[in-house]
mmCIF file of C-alpha atoms and ligand atoms in Angstrom:
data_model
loop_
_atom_site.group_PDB
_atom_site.id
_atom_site.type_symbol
_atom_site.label_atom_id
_atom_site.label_comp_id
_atom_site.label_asym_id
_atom_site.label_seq_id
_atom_site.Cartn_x
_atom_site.Cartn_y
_atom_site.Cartn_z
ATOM 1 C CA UNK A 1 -15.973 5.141 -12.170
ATOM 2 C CA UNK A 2 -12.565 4.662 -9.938
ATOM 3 C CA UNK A 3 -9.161 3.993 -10.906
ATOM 4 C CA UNK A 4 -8.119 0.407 -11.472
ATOM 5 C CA UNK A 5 -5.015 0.631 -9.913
ATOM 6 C CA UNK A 6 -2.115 -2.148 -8.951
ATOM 7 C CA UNK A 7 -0.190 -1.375 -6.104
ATOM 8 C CA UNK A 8 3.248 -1.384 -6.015
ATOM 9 C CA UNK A 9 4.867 -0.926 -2.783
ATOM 10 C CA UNK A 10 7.917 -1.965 -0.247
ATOM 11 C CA UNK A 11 5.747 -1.896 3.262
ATOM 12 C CA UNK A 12 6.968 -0.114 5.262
ATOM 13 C CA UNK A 13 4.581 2.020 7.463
ATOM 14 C CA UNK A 14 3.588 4.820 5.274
ATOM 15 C CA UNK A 15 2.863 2.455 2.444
ATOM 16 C CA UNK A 16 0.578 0.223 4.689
ATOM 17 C CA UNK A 17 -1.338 3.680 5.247
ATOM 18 C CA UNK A 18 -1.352 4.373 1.598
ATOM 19 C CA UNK A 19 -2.385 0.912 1.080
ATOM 20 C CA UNK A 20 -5.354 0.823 3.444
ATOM 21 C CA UNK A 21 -6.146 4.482 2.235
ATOM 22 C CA UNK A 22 -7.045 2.667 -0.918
ATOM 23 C CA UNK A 23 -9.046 0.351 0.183
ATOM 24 C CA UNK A 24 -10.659 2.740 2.290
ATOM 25 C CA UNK A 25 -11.858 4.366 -1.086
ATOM 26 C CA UNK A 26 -13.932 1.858 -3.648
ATOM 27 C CA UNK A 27 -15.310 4.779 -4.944
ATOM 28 C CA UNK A 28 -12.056 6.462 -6.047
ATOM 29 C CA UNK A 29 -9.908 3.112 -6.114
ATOM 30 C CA UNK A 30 -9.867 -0.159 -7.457
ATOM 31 C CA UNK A 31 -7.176 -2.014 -6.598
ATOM 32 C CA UNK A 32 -6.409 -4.825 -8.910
ATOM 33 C CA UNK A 33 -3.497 -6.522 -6.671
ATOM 34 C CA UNK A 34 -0.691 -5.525 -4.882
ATOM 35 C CA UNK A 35 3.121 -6.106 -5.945
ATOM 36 C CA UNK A 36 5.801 -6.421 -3.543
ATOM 37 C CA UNK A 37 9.326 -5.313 -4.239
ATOM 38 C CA UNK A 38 12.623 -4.899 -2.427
ATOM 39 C CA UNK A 39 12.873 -2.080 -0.554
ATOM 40 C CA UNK A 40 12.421 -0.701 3.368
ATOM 41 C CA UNK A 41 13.002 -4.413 4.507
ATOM 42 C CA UNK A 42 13.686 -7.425 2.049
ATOM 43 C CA UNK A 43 11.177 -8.949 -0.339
ATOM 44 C CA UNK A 44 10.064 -12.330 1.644
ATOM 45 C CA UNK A 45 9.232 -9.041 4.250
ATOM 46 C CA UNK A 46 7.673 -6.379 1.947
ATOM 47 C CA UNK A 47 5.676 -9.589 0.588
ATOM 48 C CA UNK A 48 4.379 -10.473 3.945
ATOM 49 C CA UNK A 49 3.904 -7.052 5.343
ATOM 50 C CA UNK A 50 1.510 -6.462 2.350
ATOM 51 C CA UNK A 51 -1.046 -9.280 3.084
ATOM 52 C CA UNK A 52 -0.675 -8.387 6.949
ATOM 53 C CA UNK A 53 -2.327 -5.065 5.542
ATOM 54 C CA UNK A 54 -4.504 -6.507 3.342
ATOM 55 C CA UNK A 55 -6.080 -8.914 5.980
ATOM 56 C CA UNK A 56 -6.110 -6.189 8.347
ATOM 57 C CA UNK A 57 -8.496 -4.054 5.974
ATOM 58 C CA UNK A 58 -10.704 -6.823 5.629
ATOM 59 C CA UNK A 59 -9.666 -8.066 2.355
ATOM 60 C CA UNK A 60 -7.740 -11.946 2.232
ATOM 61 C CA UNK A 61 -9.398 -11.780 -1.286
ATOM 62 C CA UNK A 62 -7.073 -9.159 -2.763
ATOM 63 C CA UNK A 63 -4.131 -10.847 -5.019
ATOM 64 C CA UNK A 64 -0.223 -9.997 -3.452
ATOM 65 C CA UNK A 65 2.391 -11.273 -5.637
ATOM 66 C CA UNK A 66 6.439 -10.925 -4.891
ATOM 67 C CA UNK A 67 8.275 -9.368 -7.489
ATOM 68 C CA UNK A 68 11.638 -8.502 -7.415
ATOM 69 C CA UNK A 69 14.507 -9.298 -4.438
ATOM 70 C CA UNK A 70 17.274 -6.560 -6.190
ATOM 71 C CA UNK A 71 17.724 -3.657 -7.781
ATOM 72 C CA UNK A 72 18.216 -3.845 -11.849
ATOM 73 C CA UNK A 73 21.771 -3.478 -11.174
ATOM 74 C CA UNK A 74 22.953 -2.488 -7.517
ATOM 75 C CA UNK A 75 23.288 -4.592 -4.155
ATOM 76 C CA UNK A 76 19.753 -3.711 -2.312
ATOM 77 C CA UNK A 77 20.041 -1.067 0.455
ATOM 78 C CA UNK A 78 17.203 -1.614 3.066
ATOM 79 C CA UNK A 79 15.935 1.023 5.784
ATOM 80 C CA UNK A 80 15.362 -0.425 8.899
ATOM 81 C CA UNK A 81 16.728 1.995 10.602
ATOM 82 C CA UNK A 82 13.786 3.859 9.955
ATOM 83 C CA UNK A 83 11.177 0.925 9.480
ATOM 84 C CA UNK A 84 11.794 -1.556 12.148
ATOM 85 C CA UNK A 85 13.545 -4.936 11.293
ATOM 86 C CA UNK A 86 10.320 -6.032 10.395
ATOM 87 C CA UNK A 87 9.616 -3.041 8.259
ATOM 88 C CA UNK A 88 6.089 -2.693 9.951
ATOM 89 C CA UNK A 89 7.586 -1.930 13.944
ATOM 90 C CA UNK A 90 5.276 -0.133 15.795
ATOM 91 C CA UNK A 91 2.569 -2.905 16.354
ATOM 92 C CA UNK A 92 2.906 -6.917 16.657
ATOM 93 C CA UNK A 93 0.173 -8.319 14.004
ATOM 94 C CA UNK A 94 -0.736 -11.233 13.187
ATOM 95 C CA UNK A 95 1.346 -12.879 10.652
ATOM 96 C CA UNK A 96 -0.561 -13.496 7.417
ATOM 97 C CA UNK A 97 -3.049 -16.857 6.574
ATOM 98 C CA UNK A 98 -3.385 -15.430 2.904
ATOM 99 C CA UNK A 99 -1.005 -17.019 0.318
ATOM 100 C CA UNK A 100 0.816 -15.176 -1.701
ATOM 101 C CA UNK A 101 -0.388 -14.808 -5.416
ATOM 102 C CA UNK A 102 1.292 -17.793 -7.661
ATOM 103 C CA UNK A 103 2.254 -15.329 -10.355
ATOM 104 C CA UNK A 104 5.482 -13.383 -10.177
ATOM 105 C CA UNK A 105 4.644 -9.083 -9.905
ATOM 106 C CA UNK A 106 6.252 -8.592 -12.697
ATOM 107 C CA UNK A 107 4.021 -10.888 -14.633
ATOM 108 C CA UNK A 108 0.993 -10.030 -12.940
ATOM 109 C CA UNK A 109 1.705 -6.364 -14.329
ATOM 110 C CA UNK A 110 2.646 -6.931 -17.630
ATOM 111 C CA UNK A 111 -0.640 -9.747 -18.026
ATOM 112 C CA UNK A 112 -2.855 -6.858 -16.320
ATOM 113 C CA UNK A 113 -2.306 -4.147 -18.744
ATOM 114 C CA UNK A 114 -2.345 -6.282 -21.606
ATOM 115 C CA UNK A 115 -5.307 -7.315 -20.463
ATOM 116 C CA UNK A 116 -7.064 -4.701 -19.824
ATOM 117 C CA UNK A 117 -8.527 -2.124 -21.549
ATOM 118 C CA UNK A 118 -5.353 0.171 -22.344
ATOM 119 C CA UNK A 119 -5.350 3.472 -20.862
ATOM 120 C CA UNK A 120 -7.526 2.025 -18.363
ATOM 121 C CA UNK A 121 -4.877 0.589 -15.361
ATOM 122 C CA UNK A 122 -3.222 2.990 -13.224
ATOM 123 C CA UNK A 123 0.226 2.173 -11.548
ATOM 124 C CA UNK A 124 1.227 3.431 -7.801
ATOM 125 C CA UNK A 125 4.312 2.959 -7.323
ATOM 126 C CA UNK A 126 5.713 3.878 -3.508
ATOM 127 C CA UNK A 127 8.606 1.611 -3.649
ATOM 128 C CA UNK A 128 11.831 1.371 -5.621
ATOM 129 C CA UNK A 129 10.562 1.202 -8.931
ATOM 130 C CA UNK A 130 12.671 -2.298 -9.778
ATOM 131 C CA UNK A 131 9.523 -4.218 -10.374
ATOM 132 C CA UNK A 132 7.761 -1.567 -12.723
ATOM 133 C CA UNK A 133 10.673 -1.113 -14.732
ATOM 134 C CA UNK A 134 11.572 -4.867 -15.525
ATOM 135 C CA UNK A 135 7.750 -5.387 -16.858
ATOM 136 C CA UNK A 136 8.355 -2.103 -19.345
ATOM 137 C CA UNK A 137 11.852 -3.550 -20.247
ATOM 138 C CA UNK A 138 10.352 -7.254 -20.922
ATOM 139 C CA UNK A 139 7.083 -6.113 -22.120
ATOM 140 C CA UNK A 140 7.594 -2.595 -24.058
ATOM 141 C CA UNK A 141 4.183 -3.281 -25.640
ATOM 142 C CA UNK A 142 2.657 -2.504 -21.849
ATOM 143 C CA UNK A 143 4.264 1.061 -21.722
ATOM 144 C CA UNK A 144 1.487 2.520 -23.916
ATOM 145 C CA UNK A 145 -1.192 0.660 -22.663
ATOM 146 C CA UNK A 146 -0.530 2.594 -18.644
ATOM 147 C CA UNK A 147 -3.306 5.070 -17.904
ATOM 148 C CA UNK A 148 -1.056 6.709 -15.726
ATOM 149 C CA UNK A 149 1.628 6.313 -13.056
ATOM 150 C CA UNK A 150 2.415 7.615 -9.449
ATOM 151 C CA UNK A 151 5.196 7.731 -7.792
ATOM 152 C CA UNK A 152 6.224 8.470 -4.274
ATOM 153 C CA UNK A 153 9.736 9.454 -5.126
ATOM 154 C CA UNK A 154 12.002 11.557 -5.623
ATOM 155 C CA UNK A 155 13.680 15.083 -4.274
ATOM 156 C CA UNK A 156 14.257 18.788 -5.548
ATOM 157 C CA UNK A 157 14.032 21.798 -3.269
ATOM 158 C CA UNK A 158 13.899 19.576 -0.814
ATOM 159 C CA UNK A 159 17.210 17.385 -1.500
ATOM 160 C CA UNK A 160 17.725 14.044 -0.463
ATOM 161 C CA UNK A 161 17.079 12.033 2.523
ATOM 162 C CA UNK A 162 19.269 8.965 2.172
ATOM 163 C CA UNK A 163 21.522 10.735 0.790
ATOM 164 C CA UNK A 164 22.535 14.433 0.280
ATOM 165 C CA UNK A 165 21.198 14.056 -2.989
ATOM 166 C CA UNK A 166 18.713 11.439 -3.657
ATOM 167 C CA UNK A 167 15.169 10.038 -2.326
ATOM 168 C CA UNK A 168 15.033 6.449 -1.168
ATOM 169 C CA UNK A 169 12.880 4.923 -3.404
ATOM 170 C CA UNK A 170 14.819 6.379 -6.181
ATOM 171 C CA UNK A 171 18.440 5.622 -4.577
ATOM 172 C CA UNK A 172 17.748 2.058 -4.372
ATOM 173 C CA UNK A 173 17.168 1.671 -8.060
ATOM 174 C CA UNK A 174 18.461 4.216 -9.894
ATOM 175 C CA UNK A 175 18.599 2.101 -13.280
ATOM 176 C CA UNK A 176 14.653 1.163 -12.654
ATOM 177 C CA UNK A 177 13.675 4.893 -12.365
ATOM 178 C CA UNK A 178 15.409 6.008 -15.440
ATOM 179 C CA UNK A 179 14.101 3.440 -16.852
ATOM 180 C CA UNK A 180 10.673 4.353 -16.105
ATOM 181 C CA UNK A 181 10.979 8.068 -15.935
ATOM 182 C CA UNK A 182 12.137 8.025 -19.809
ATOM 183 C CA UNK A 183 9.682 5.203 -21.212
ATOM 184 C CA UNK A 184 7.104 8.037 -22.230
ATOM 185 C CA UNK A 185 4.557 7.071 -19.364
ATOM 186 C CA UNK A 186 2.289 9.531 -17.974
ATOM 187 C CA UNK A 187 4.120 10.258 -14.680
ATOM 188 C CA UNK A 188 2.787 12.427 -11.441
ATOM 189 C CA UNK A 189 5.531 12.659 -8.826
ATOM 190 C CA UNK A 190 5.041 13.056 -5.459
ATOM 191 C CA UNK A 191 8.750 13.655 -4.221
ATOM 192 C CA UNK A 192 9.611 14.978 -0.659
ATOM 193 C CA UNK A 193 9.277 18.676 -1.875
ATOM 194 C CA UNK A 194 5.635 17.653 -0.902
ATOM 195 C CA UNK A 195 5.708 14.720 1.337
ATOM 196 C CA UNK A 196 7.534 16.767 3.902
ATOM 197 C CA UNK A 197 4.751 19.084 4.336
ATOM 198 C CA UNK A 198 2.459 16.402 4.476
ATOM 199 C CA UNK A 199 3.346 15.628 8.201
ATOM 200 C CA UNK A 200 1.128 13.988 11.407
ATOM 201 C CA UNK A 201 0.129 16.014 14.207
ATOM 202 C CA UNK A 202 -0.167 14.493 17.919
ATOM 203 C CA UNK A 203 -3.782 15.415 17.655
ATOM 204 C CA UNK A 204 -4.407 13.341 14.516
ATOM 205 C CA UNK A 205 -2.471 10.212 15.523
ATOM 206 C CA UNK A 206 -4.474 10.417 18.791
ATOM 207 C CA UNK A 207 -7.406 10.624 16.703
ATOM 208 C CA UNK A 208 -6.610 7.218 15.167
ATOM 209 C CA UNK A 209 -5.938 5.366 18.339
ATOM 210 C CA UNK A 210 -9.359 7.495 19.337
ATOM 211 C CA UNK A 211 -10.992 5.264 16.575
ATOM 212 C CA UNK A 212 -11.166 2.394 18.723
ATOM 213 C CA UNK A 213 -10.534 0.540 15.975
ATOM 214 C CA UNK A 214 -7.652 -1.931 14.681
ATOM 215 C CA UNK A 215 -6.830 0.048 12.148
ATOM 216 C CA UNK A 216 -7.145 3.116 14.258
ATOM 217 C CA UNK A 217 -4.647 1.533 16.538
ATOM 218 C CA UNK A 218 -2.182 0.273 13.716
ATOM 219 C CA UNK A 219 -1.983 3.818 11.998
ATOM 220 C CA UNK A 220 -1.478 5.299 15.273
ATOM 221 C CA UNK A 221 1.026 2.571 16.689
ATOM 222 C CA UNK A 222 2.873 2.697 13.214
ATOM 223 C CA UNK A 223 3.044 6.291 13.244
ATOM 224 C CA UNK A 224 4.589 6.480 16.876
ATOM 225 C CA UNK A 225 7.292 4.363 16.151
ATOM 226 C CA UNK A 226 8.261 6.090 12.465
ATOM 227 C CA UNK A 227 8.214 9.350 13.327
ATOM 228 C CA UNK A 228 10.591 8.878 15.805
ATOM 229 C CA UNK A 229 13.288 9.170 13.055
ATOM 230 C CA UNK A 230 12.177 12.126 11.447
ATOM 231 C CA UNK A 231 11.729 13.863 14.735
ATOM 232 C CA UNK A 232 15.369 13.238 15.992
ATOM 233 C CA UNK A 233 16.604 13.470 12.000
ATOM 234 C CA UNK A 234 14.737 17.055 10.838
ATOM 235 C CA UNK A 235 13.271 17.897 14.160
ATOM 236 C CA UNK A 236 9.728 17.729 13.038
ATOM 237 C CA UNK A 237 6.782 17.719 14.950
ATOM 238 C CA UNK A 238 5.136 14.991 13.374
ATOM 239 C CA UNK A 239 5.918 11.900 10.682
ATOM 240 C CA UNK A 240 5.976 12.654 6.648
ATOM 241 C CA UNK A 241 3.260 10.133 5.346
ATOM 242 C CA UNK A 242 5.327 9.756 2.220
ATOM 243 C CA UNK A 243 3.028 7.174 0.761
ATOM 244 C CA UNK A 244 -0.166 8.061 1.475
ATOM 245 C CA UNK A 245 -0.039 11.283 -1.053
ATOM 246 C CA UNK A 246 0.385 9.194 -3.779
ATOM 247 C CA UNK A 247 -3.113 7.572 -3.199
ATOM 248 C CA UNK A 248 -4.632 10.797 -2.152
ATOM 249 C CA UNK A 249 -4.123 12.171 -5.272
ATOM 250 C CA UNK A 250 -6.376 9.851 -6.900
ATOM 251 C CA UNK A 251 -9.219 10.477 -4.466
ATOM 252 C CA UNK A 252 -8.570 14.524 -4.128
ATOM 253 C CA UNK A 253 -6.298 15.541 -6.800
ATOM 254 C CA UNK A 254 -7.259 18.905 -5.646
ATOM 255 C CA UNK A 255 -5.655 18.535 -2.698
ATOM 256 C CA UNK A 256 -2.416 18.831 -4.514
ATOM 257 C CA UNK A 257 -0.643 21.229 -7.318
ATOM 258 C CA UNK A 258 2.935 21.254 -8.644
ATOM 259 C CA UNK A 259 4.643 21.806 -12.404
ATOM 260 C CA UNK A 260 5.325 20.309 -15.428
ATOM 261 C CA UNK A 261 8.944 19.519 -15.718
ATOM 262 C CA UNK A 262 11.502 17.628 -17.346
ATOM 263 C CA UNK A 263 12.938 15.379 -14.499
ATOM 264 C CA UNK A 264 16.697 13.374 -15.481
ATOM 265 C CA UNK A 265 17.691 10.690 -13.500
ATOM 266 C CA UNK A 266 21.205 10.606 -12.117
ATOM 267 C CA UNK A 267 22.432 6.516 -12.195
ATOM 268 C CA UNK A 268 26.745 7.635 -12.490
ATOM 269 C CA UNK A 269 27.510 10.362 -9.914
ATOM 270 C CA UNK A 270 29.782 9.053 -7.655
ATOM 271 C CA UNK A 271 27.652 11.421 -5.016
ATOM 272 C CA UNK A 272 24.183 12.195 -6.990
ATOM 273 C CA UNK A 273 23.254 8.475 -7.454
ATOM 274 C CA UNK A 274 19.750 8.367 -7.564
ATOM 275 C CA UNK A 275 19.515 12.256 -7.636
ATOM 276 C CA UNK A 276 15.584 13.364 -9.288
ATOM 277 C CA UNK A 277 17.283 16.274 -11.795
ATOM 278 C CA UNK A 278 14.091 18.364 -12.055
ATOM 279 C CA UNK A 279 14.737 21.013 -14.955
ATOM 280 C CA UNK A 280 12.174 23.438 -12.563
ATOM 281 C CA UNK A 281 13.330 26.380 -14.467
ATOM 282 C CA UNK A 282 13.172 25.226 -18.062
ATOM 283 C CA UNK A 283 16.630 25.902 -18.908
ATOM 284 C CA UNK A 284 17.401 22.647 -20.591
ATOM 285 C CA UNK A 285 14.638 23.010 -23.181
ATOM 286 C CA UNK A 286 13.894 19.247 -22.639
ATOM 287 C CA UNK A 287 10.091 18.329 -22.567
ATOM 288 C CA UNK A 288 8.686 18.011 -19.453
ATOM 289 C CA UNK A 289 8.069 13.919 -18.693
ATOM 290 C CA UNK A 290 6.475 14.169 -15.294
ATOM 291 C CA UNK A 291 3.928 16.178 -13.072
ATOM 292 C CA UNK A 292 6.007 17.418 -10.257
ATOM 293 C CA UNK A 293 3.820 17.912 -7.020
ATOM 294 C CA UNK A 294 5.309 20.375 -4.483
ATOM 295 C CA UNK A 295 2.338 21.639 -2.755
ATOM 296 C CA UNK A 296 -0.619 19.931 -0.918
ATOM 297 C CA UNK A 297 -3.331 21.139 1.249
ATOM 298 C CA UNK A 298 -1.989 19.389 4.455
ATOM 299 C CA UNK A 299 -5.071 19.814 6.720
ATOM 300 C CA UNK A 300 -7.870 18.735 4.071
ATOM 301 C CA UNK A 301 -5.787 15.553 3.201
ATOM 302 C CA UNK A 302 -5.412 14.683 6.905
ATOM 303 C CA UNK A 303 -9.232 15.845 7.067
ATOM 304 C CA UNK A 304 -9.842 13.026 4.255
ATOM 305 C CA UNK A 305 -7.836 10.614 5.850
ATOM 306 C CA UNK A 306 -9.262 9.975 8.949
ATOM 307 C CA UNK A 307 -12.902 9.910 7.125
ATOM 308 C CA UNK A 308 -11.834 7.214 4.869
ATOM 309 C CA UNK A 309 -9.535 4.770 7.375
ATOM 310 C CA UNK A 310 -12.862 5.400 9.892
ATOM 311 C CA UNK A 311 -14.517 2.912 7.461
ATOM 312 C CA UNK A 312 -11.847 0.486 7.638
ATOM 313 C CA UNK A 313 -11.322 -2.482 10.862
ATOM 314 C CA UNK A 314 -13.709 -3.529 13.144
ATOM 315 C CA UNK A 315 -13.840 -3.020 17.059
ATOM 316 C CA UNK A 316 -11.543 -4.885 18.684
ATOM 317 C CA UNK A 317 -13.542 -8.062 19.400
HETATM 318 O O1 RIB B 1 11.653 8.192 0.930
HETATM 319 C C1 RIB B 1 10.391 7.745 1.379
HETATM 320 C C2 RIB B 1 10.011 6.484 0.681
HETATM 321 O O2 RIB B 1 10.960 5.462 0.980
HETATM 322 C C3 RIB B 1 8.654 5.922 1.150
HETATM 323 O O3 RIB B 1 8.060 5.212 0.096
HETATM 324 C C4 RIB B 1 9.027 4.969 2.236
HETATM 325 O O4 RIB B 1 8.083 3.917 2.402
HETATM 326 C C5 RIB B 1 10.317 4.418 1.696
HETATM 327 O O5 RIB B 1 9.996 3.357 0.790
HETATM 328 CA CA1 CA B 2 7.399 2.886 0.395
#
């Protein structure tokens, strides 16, 4: 049976990988909708970025709604310095014919999980976690209900990468992610301790383009143009596909391993804003709230990924 899952996401390059990843997988994957939030580029952009995907894997059908323009609590901080001012640089598509969903993200979560079977909805969350975490605040009675949630977020042994001390996602809503890291969820993290060593090779994005698909071409186009930070920022040889790991897991979980920890969020240092306080060590005695992924097998999951976006996009007509 797959994973109902809504998608929550800020597109963004890697999350329009994750996102087609997804629907490259009915078996593993159901995606219920897709939620926008503030994040990479502004909402009315994250919003239309995610039906640009959605039409480009062959599926107008799928419900995008727009949740939330802010942070609980902070002024937004965007990234297009490493997105594009579009947030999807890299590739000029087609701007979307598909509406957007009538019903707010945040409403479309909390009427999803009450609606469903509990235990049965999934949440992937690659984004600032602003949408997630005002549903759980106005709807406690949903918290329960969540099968499980993944995150793209968050930093350890591998520190920060908007800041000295925090992940993006995280940074931007600090207040959302404690919110949502203490509310009891089942939570699998995949923070840059393993996104980093999930990184592109020239020979894979050439495989892509070698698809002769649009698709193909998008993931490779994308993937030029946003590794081009990390390259001149870390001096890697390829992109981290940040987002993508979150939806692998649910295909390959074996693909991955990492620890149970107790993970704090920092929302009032003055320089650890945002800061994922994994307890790796046990030393705080806390109980561990989160799987904390630090390891993945980097050439199966690129292996997987070029099988599964293969499906996806037909020749260029
Ligand atoms: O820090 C990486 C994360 O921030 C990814 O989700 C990327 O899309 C950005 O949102
Ligand atoms: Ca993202």
């Amino acid at each position: 049976m797959p994973r109902k899952i809504i998608f929550d996401t800020d597109p963004g390059q890697d999350d329009a990988v994750a996102l087609l990843l997804a629907l490259a997988s009915p078996e593993e994957v159901e995606v219920l909708g897709v939620t926008a939030v503030a994040g990479n580029v502004p909402l009315d952009l994250t919003a239309k970025n995610a039906r640009i995907v959605c039409e480009l894997a062959g599926r107008p059908d799928l419900p995008v709604h727009a949740g939330c323009d802010a942070p609980l609590a902070r002024r937004l901080v965007t990234a297009e310095n490493v997105h594009g001012a579009t947030g999807l640089d890299g590739i000029d598509l087609r701007p979307p014919a598909m509406p957007l969903a009538e019903t707010h993200a945040v409403d479309f979560i909390i009427e999803t999980l009450r609606g469903e079977p509990s235990g049965s909805v999934t949440l992937v969350a690659v984004g600032p976690l602003t949408n997630i975490a005002t549903a759980f605040d106005r709807a406690p009675d949903t918290v329960p209900r969540v099968q499980e949630i993944v995150i793209m977020g968050g930093a350890y042994f591998e520190v920060g990468n908007v800041t000295p001390a925090a992940e993006f996602n995280i940074y931007v809503d600090p207040e959302a992610a404690k919110l949502v890291f203490d509310s009891g969820a089942a939570l699998t993290v995949m923070p840059l301790d393993v996104t980093h060593k999930a990184l592109t090779s020239r020979d894979w994005v050439e495989g892509m383009r070698a698809l002769g698909t649009r698709v193909g071409e998008a993931v490779a186009s994308w993937t030029d143009f946003f590794e081009r930070y990390d390259k001149a920022k870390y001096g890697n040889l390829g992109a981290p596909l940040h987002d993508p790991c979150a939806v692998a897991w649910l295909i390959r979980p074996e693909l991955f391993s990492g620890k149970r920890v107790n993970v704090e969020i920092e929302t009032a240092g003055e320089f650890t804003a945002g800061m994922t306080v994994a307890d790796w060590w046990g030393v705080t005695g806390k109980a561990a709230n989160c799987l904390f992924v630090n390891e993945v097998d980097r050439d199966g999951l690129f292996a997987m990924l070029t099988e599964r976006l293969a499906r996806l996009g037909q020749k260029p007509g």
